[in-house]
Amino acid sequence: GAVVSQHPSRVICKSGTSVKIECRSLDFQATTMFWYRQFPKKSLMLMATSNEGSKATYEQGVEKDKFLINHASLTLSTLTVTSAHPEDSSFYICSADPGQGDEKLFFGSGTQLSVL
Amino acid sequence: GNSVTQMEGPVTLSEEAFLTINCTYTATGYPSLFWYVQYPGEGLQLLLKATKADDKGSNKGFEATYRKETTSFHLEKGSVQVSDSAVYFCALRRTGNQFYFGTGTSLTVIP
């Protein structure tokens, strides 16, 4: 079946540094990818929708200058958390839409970010 | 607005026990409803879905019925196995392939 690879699975960084998370669709092309975030004991929340070759659309309350999304190819989207702070510590997960309709989506395994 | 509320875990059951994970939703209109499952180290996978009221989604022995009158979509399985240990997410479709998810419920099945 279709696979989405997300790296890294876990990252610990110092406050003020930037962290890049990659999301790759391994055996299909994805014109649209989604980034979600989950704080402890909270819902998995949509952060942004990323379309290949265009700017991402961010959900209300998500800072686009802090969470940089680049969807430069049909198989790769990256999320960069810039100048990370402890409150950015969260579980981040991506999903990729192969454009098959019928609400088919494929998810990465997630990235646990801890900012010290 | 739209939201999904699901029961908090973690849930621990013995093998062959009956499972229920509650999920209720708030939505405008009648969205499609989903259950996703995340096995350790893997991405979320679609488990089942229902697209309209009274529809029953089913897969791998799991079932959930779209109840409009109670705005619920509870997940059930009659006899769980160790291999069912995972995190289960209830979700409703917003638009396109954007979803509202619940908090996830961790299930551990012990032999």
XYZ file of N, CA and C in Angstrom:
681
model
N 0.821 -1.197 0.000
C 0.000 0.000 0.000
C 0.854 1.245 0.000
N 0.206 2.374 -0.183
C 0.916 3.641 -0.232
C 1.577 3.934 1.108
N 2.755 4.526 1.033
C 3.521 4.799 2.240
C 3.958 6.247 2.261
N 3.855 6.843 3.423
C 4.369 8.184 3.662
C 5.460 8.079 4.714
N 6.615 8.570 4.380
C 7.752 8.526 5.285
C 7.954 9.887 5.929
N 8.018 9.914 7.232
C 8.209 11.178 7.961
C 9.454 11.059 8.833
N 10.325 12.064 8.721
C 11.573 12.060 9.493
C 11.880 13.447 10.046
N 12.474 13.524 11.193
C 12.797 12.412 12.088
C 11.576 11.984 12.898
N 11.660 10.873 13.563
C 10.550 10.427 14.396
C 10.581 11.109 15.762
N 11.776 11.505 16.142
C 11.905 12.174 17.439
C 13.070 13.141 17.352
N 12.894 14.329 17.885
C 13.989 15.300 17.887
C 13.918 16.124 19.156
N 15.103 16.321 19.709
C 15.250 17.181 20.888
C 16.177 18.323 20.491
N 15.768 19.546 20.758
C 16.603 20.668 20.350
C 16.614 21.730 21.442
N 17.558 22.621 21.317
C 17.656 23.728 22.271
C 16.747 24.870 21.830
N 16.288 25.604 22.796
C 15.442 26.757 22.512
C 16.190 27.736 21.608
N 15.506 28.240 20.592
C 16.113 29.197 19.675
C 16.627 28.588 18.390
N 16.730 27.285 18.348
C 17.200 26.636 17.125
C 16.017 26.309 16.224
N 16.335 25.966 14.975
C 15.290 25.603 14.015
C 15.338 24.110 13.738
N 14.200 23.556 13.507
C 14.082 22.119 13.271
C 13.290 21.885 11.994
N 13.799 21.005 11.141
C 13.100 20.688 9.894
C 12.558 19.268 9.961
N 11.308 19.123 9.585
C 10.653 17.811 9.535
C 10.270 17.544 8.084
N 10.623 16.342 7.607
C 10.337 15.987 6.223
C 9.194 14.997 6.120
N 8.421 15.162 5.079
C 7.317 14.247 4.801
C 7.400 13.860 3.332
N 7.611 12.581 3.075
C 7.768 12.106 1.697
C 6.719 11.051 1.368
N 6.119 11.189 0.210
C 5.266 10.117 -0.297
C 6.172 9.226 -1.139
N 6.240 7.946 -0.776
C 7.254 7.070 -1.361
C 6.829 6.444 -2.686
N 5.582 6.194 -2.864
C 5.182 5.506 -4.088
C 3.977 6.146 -4.759
N 3.761 7.415 -4.483
C 2.710 8.144 -5.188
C 3.038 9.632 -5.142
N 2.391 10.366 -5.996
C 2.565 11.809 -6.016
C 1.425 12.464 -5.253
N 1.772 13.454 -4.495
C 0.786 14.120 -3.649
C 0.781 15.619 -3.953
N -0.267 16.077 -4.602
C -0.346 17.509 -4.874
C -0.663 18.281 -3.597
N -1.278 17.614 -2.655
C -1.638 18.272 -1.402
C -1.136 17.461 -0.213
N -0.524 18.148 0.718
C -0.109 17.527 1.980
C -0.632 18.382 3.125
N -0.848 17.741 4.241
C -1.398 18.416 5.411
C -0.456 18.225 6.596
N -0.358 19.243 7.410
C 0.427 19.155 8.638
C -0.495 19.336 9.831
N -0.354 18.407 10.786
C -1.146 18.425 12.000
C -0.214 18.513 13.213
N -0.777 18.955 14.312
C -0.016 19.051 15.561
C -0.905 18.558 16.697
N -0.301 17.873 17.665
C -1.063 17.398 18.806
C -0.299 17.684 20.082
N -0.894 18.518 20.932
C -0.358 18.738 22.262
C -0.873 17.630 23.180
N -0.163 17.382 24.287
C -0.579 16.302 25.189
C -2.041 16.437 25.623
N -2.757 15.352 25.500
C -4.157 15.263 25.904
C -5.087 16.199 25.119
N -4.599 16.683 23.998
C -5.422 17.548 23.155
C -5.686 16.867 21.821
N -6.591 17.445 21.065
C -6.912 16.866 19.760
C -5.788 17.080 18.764
N -5.758 16.202 17.794
C -4.857 16.371 16.663
C -5.446 17.497 15.819
N -4.688 18.593 15.669
C -5.232 19.787 15.035
C -4.522 20.082 13.724
N -5.309 20.447 12.710
C -4.736 20.833 11.433
C -4.009 22.163 11.581
N -2.760 22.204 11.113
C -1.979 23.435 11.144
C -2.044 24.155 9.801
N -1.838 23.374 8.750
C -1.729 23.997 7.434
C -1.942 22.973 6.342
N -2.354 23.504 5.197
C -2.522 22.705 3.987
C -1.498 23.185 2.975
N -0.751 22.237 2.426
C 0.355 22.567 1.550
C 0.080 22.023 0.152
N 0.132 22.900 -0.832
C -0.048 22.491 -2.221
C 1.251 22.659 -2.981
N 1.599 21.678 -3.757
C 2.854 21.703 -4.494
C 2.953 22.936 -5.374
N 4.051 23.653 -5.226
C 4.308 24.803 -6.061
C 3.613 26.082 -5.655
N 2.896 26.072 -4.559
C 2.248 27.304 -4.112
C 2.401 27.459 -2.600
N 1.992 28.614 -2.119
C 2.136 28.870 -0.679
C 1.145 28.039 0.118
N 1.570 27.679 1.296
C 0.688 26.901 2.168
C -0.426 27.772 2.728
N -1.515 27.144 3.055
C -2.639 27.814 3.705
C -2.640 27.418 5.162
N -2.539 28.410 6.032
C -2.423 28.149 7.458
C -3.776 28.315 8.148
N -3.976 27.499 9.168
C -5.186 27.616 9.977
C -5.069 28.830 10.900
N -6.212 29.303 11.319
C -6.241 30.460 12.201
C -5.438 30.178 13.469
N -4.595 31.121 13.828
C -3.809 30.980 15.048
C -2.460 30.321 14.839
N -2.167 29.857 13.639
C -0.866 29.250 13.357
C 0.016 30.281 12.668
N 1.180 30.543 13.248
C 2.058 31.582 12.709
C 2.835 31.072 11.501
N 2.577 31.656 10.358
C 3.225 31.163 9.142
C 4.717 31.472 9.121
N 5.137 32.518 9.831
C 6.569 32.837 9.851
C 7.335 31.942 10.798
N 6.615 31.293 11.690
C 7.266 30.387 12.629
C 7.289 28.963 12.085
N 6.244 28.587 11.422
C 6.130 27.239 10.876
C 6.182 27.339 9.348
N 7.405 27.232 8.844
C 7.613 27.383 7.403
C 7.358 26.059 6.695
N 6.517 26.109 5.697
C 6.192 24.908 4.945
C 6.620 25.091 3.501
N 7.346 24.089 3.025
C 7.820 24.087 1.652
C 7.370 22.792 0.983
N 6.614 22.918 -0.080
C 6.145 21.741 -0.819
C 6.693 21.874 -2.235
N 7.995 21.642 -2.343
C 8.705 21.947 -3.582
C 8.521 20.888 -4.672
N 8.114 19.693 -4.292
C 7.908 18.648 -5.293
C 6.657 17.860 -4.951
N 6.267 17.002 -5.858
C 5.044 16.219 -5.651
C 5.219 15.090 -4.648
N 6.432 14.908 -4.162
C 6.668 13.830 -3.190
C 7.270 14.306 -1.880
N 7.479 15.601 -1.740
C 8.144 16.081 -0.532
C 7.558 17.390 -0.034
N 7.213 17.398 1.241
C 6.844 18.628 1.928
C 7.669 18.702 3.207
N 8.140 19.885 3.545
C 8.905 20.056 4.778
C 8.253 21.108 5.661
N 8.331 20.858 6.946
C 7.872 21.815 7.959
C 9.087 22.211 8.770
N 9.392 23.490 8.804
C 10.507 23.983 9.605
C 9.956 24.821 10.753
N 10.270 24.391 11.960
C 9.895 25.152 13.150
C 11.062 26.089 13.428
N 10.860 27.361 13.195
C 11.950 28.326 13.346
C 11.998 28.876 14.769
N 13.219 29.095 15.252
C 13.423 29.629 16.591
C 12.490 28.940 17.591
N 12.674 27.650 17.684
C 11.773 26.849 18.512
C 11.844 27.235 19.986
N 10.699 27.166 20.633
C 10.605 27.406 22.072
C 9.926 26.219 22.737
N 10.070 26.093 24.045
C 9.467 24.940 24.730
C 7.980 24.758 24.437
N 7.257 25.849 24.231
C 5.820 25.715 23.953
C 5.530 25.125 22.570
N 6.578 24.993 21.749
C 6.414 24.333 20.446
C 6.561 22.815 20.563
N 6.942 22.353 21.733
C 7.077 20.915 21.940
C 5.722 20.250 21.712
N 5.713 19.323 20.802
C 4.436 18.729 20.403
C 4.708 17.538 19.494
N 3.639 16.864 19.133
C 3.692 15.777 18.156
C 3.198 16.335 16.830
N 4.036 16.232 15.803
C 3.688 16.762 14.488
C 3.531 15.586 13.526
N 2.481 15.625 12.730
C 2.247 14.522 11.794
C 1.777 15.076 10.462
N 2.237 14.451 9.400
C 1.852 14.913 8.078
C 0.942 13.883 7.419
N 0.193 14.331 6.444
C -0.571 13.396 5.627
C -0.507 13.855 4.184
N -0.632 12.908 3.287
C -0.504 13.197 1.861
C -1.734 12.699 1.118
N -2.188 13.524 0.206
C -3.385 13.207 -0.572
C -2.964 12.770 -1.967
N -3.210 11.504 -2.318
C -2.821 11.038 -3.656
C -3.783 11.449 -4.751
N -4.828 12.195 -4.363
C -5.758 12.684 -5.365
C -6.664 11.608 -5.927
N -6.924 10.578 -5.116
C -7.781 9.492 -5.581
C -9.229 9.670 -5.156
N -9.483 10.796 -4.505
C -10.837 11.041 -4.044
C -11.197 10.078 -2.932
N -12.474 9.978 -2.670
C -12.975 9.044 -1.667
C -12.265 9.201 -0.333
N -11.821 10.415 -0.077
C -11.220 10.744 1.210
C -10.033 9.855 1.559
N -9.290 9.414 0.557
C -8.104 8.616 0.839
C -6.954 9.534 1.223
N -6.370 9.219 2.330
C -5.228 9.966 2.823
C -4.231 8.982 3.399
N -2.961 9.342 3.312
C -1.936 8.495 3.906
C -1.095 9.344 4.846
N -0.863 8.799 6.023
C -0.211 9.560 7.077
C 1.206 9.088 7.319
N 2.047 10.043 7.729
C 3.340 9.680 8.248
C 3.190 9.171 9.674
N 4.296 8.719 10.235
C 4.257 8.135 11.587
C 4.453 9.185 12.677
N 4.703 10.420 12.274
C 4.756 11.497 13.256
C 6.157 11.811 13.747
N 6.304 13.012 14.276
C 7.569 13.487 14.844
C 7.286 14.081 16.216
N 7.955 13.553 17.213
C 7.829 14.105 18.559
C 8.939 15.125 18.756
N 8.573 16.387 18.856
C 9.541 17.465 19.053
C 9.564 17.883 20.514
N 10.751 17.902 21.079
C 10.936 18.392 22.445
C 11.942 19.523 22.408
N 11.538 20.688 22.872
C 12.408 21.862 22.881
C 12.801 22.150 24.320
N 14.100 22.155 24.563
C 14.587 22.340 25.934
C 14.792 23.811 26.266
N -19.005 25.641 15.767
C -17.940 25.077 14.959
C -17.933 23.576 15.034
N -17.019 22.998 14.270
C -16.891 21.540 14.246
C -15.876 21.051 15.267
N -16.185 19.948 15.908
C -15.233 19.352 16.850
C -15.574 17.896 17.078
N -14.599 17.189 17.602
C -14.761 15.768 17.915
C -14.293 15.546 19.345
N -15.081 14.839 20.104
C -14.728 14.500 21.478
C -14.725 12.988 21.618
N -13.620 12.432 22.058
C -13.581 11.003 22.260
C -13.087 10.693 23.655
N -13.451 9.503 24.112
C -13.138 9.143 25.484
C -11.624 9.110 25.695
N -11.234 9.542 26.880
C -9.816 9.548 27.194
C -9.369 8.147 27.529
N -8.148 7.860 27.200
C -7.581 6.591 27.599
C -6.645 6.796 28.761
N -5.717 5.910 28.926
C -5.611 4.697 28.115
C -6.626 3.637 28.542
N -6.927 2.767 27.609
C -7.821 1.653 27.860
C -6.998 0.364 27.828
N -7.180 -0.453 28.846
C -6.498 -1.752 28.915
C -7.546 -2.837 29.038
N -7.489 -3.802 28.128
C -8.454 -4.895 28.122
C -7.725 -6.233 28.010
N -8.388 -7.252 28.480
C -7.868 -8.599 28.270
C -8.307 -9.087 26.896
N -7.529 -9.979 26.358
C -7.859 -10.547 25.046
C -9.268 -11.139 25.087
N -9.993 -10.944 23.998
C -11.370 -11.420 23.808
C -12.410 -10.580 24.546
N -11.999 -9.531 25.191
C -12.970 -8.650 25.837
C -13.679 -7.798 24.787
N -14.799 -7.197 25.204
C -15.569 -6.308 24.340
C -15.015 -4.890 24.459
N -14.904 -4.230 23.324
C -14.352 -2.879 23.292
C -15.400 -1.872 22.855
N -15.464 -0.768 23.567
C -16.198 0.412 23.111
C -15.324 1.630 23.345
N -15.159 2.422 22.326
C -14.497 3.727 22.470
C -15.517 4.767 22.008
N -15.897 5.631 22.940
C -16.937 6.602 22.632
C -16.405 7.793 21.837
N -17.234 8.259 20.925
C -16.901 9.435 20.136
C -18.181 10.210 19.867
N -18.170 11.495 20.174
C -19.281 12.367 19.816
C -18.734 13.539 19.022
N -19.590 14.154 18.248
C -19.118 15.223 17.392
C -20.074 16.404 17.426
N -19.537 17.537 17.044
C -20.326 18.745 16.825
C -19.999 19.205 15.422
N -21.022 19.417 14.625
C -20.760 19.794 13.234
C -21.939 20.547 12.654
N -21.638 21.362 11.675
C -22.688 21.965 10.862
C -22.927 21.011 9.695
N -24.172 20.738 9.424
C -24.463 19.801 8.355
C -24.236 18.367 8.792
N -23.986 17.516 7.833
C -23.845 16.083 8.102
C -22.551 15.581 7.479
N -21.473 15.739 8.216
C -20.165 15.369 7.653
C -19.961 13.867 7.643
N -19.023 13.398 6.854
C -18.585 12.007 6.935
C -17.784 11.813 8.213
N -17.902 10.644 8.803
C -17.223 10.331 10.061
C -16.274 9.161 9.866
N -15.176 9.182 10.622
C -14.106 8.218 10.394
C -13.529 7.728 11.722
N -12.973 6.551 11.676
C -12.061 6.079 12.704
C -10.738 5.743 12.022
N -9.663 6.332 12.577
C -8.313 6.023 12.139
C -7.607 5.263 13.256
N -6.640 4.422 12.881
C -5.866 3.665 13.859
C -4.380 3.895 13.590
N -3.629 4.049 14.665
C -2.182 4.200 14.552
C -1.505 3.104 15.361
N -0.891 2.158 14.658
C -0.120 1.118 15.318
C 1.259 1.684 15.673
N 1.907 1.114 16.656
C 3.211 1.647 17.089
C 4.187 1.808 15.929
N 4.752 3.003 15.819
C 5.770 3.261 14.799
C 5.240 3.465 13.400
N 3.930 3.499 13.243
C 3.351 3.648 11.913
C 2.488 4.896 11.817
N 2.096 5.245 10.612
C 1.191 6.372 10.403
C -0.244 5.989 10.677
N -1.087 7.003 10.777
C -2.510 6.734 10.940
C -3.028 6.029 9.691
N -3.911 5.054 9.909
C -4.524 4.342 8.792
C -6.034 4.403 8.958
N -6.713 4.542 7.848
C -8.167 4.534 7.894
C -8.650 3.156 8.333
N -9.477 3.124 9.372
C -10.034 1.859 9.858
C -11.426 1.643 9.271
N -12.271 2.660 9.398
C -13.609 2.574 8.829
C -14.212 3.968 8.726
N -15.292 4.056 7.980
C -15.941 5.349 7.831
C -17.429 5.162 7.577
N -18.181 6.250 7.766
C -19.605 6.277 7.451
C -19.913 7.655 6.886
N -20.667 7.688 5.836
C -20.870 8.955 5.143
C -22.226 9.601 5.398
N -23.171 8.854 5.981
C -24.467 9.474 6.264
C -25.110 8.799 7.464
N -26.143 9.439 7.959
C -26.816 8.964 9.166
C -27.286 7.521 8.993
N -27.106 6.755 10.073
C -27.498 5.345 10.166
C -26.583 4.410 9.387
N -25.608 4.948 8.689
C -24.623 4.088 8.031
C -23.793 3.389 9.100
N -23.402 2.161 8.825
C -22.489 1.453 9.709
C -21.210 1.180 8.938
N -20.089 1.657 9.488
C -18.797 1.326 8.921
C -18.253 0.102 9.638
N -17.544 -0.751 8.913
C -16.992 -1.938 9.553
C -15.718 -2.372 8.847
N -14.807 -2.924 9.641
C -13.543 -3.394 9.093
C -12.798 -4.141 10.191
N -12.225 -5.264 9.874
C -11.388 -6.044 10.808
C -12.130 -6.361 12.103
N -13.424 -6.515 12.051
C -14.208 -6.832 13.237
C -14.661 -5.614 14.014
N -14.184 -4.444 13.638
C -14.607 -3.195 14.277
C -15.850 -2.657 13.558
N -16.704 -2.010 14.341
C -17.898 -1.393 13.767
C -18.157 -0.042 14.415
N -18.789 0.843 13.664
C -19.253 2.104 14.227
C -20.456 2.559 13.416
N -21.483 3.043 14.111
C -22.703 3.487 13.435
C -22.865 4.994 13.592
N -23.157 5.649 12.515
C -23.358 7.097 12.468
C -24.731 7.399 13.050
N -24.755 7.953 14.266
C -26.020 8.255 14.944
C -26.236 9.760 14.963
N -27.139 10.210 14.121
C -27.401 11.645 14.031
C -28.100 12.151 15.286
N -29.009 11.340 15.835
C -29.812 11.817 16.962
C -28.975 12.019 18.225
N -27.897 11.248 18.343
C -27.025 11.407 19.514
C -25.676 11.993 19.111
N -25.519 12.385 17.868
C -24.249 12.894 17.307
C -23.077 12.057 17.782
N -23.191 10.755 17.563
C -22.147 9.850 18.037
C -21.682 8.915 16.938
N -20.508 8.364 17.168
C -19.913 7.413 16.216
C -18.990 6.509 17.034
N -19.571 5.756 17.938
C -18.794 4.939 18.867
C -18.183 3.735 18.167
N -16.952 3.432 18.509
C -16.254 2.288 17.927
C -16.434 1.070 18.823
N -16.756 -0.077 18.211
C -16.961 -1.297 18.985
C -16.280 -2.478 18.311
N -15.866 -3.412 19.154
C -15.383 -4.696 18.652
C -15.748 -5.744 19.686
N -16.262 -6.849 19.215
C -16.781 -7.860 20.131
C -15.722 -8.629 20.877
N -14.559 -8.807 20.266
C -13.535 -9.637 20.882
C -12.169 -9.119 20.424
N -11.514 -8.372 21.303
C -10.253 -7.758 20.889
C -9.095 -8.747 20.976
N -8.082 -8.474 20.179
C -6.874 -9.285 20.151
C -5.676 -8.416 20.535
N -4.607 -9.071 20.893
C -3.391 -8.338 21.250
C -2.962 -7.426 20.104
N -3.153 -7.889 18.892
C -2.746 -7.125 17.709
C -3.578 -5.856 17.499
N -4.651 -5.696 18.248
C -5.465 -4.480 18.157
C -4.894 -3.340 19.001
N -3.869 -3.619 19.755
C -3.243 -2.581 20.585
C -2.732 -1.463 19.684
N -3.224 -0.268 19.909
C -2.924 0.871 19.024
C -3.589 2.102 19.609
N -3.412 3.225 18.897
C -4.137 4.440 19.252
C -5.226 4.654 18.212
N -6.431 4.935 18.668
C -7.583 5.087 17.789
C -8.054 6.533 17.812
N -8.219 7.093 16.620
C -8.652 8.477 16.476
C -10.003 8.524 15.771
N -10.926 9.236 16.371
C -12.197 9.527 15.729
C -12.047 10.842 14.959
N -12.690 10.964 13.818
C -12.506 12.166 13.006
C -13.743 12.464 12.183
N -13.898 13.734 11.861
C -14.918 14.109 10.893
C -14.250 14.917 9.803
N -14.801 14.771 8.621
C -14.218 15.436 7.466
C -14.739 16.855 7.405
N -13.802 17.776 7.257
C -14.182 19.178 7.157
C -14.493 19.495 5.709
N -13.487 19.708 4.915
C -13.678 19.904 3.473
C -12.521 19.204 2.783
N -12.725 18.818 1.549
C -11.652 18.140 0.825
C -11.120 17.004 1.681
N -9.847 17.016 1.948
C -9.266 16.007 2.817
C -8.719 16.626 4.096
N -9.395 17.648 4.588
C -9.048 18.216 5.884
C -9.984 17.617 6.925
N -9.411 17.235 8.057
C -10.181 16.544 9.077
C -10.102 17.245 10.421
N -11.146 17.049 11.218
C -11.094 17.342 12.645
C -10.915 15.998 13.345
N -9.909 15.913 14.203
C -9.635 14.685 14.930
C -9.945 14.859 16.411
N -10.184 13.741 17.062
C -10.268 13.725 18.510
C -8.870 13.616 19.103
N -8.811 13.350 20.384
C -7.527 13.298 21.088
C -6.791 11.987 20.887
N -7.493 10.993 20.374
C -6.901 9.663 20.288
C -7.117 8.903 21.597
N -7.352 7.611 21.482
C -7.512 6.738 22.656
C -6.558 5.575 22.509
N -5.677 5.448 23.474
C -4.700 4.359 23.439
C -5.330 3.084 23.989
N -5.236 2.016 23.238
C -5.766 0.717 23.652
C -4.614 -0.267 23.790
N -4.575 -0.928 24.918
C -3.623 -2.021 25.133
C -4.417 -3.271 25.450
N -4.150 -4.318 24.691
C -4.815 -5.601 24.926
C -3.778 -6.573 25.479
N -4.078 -7.136 26.625
C -3.128 -8.054 27.256
C -3.605 -9.498 27.100
N -2.656 -10.414 26.915
C -3.026 -11.823 26.697
C -3.691 -12.417 27.935
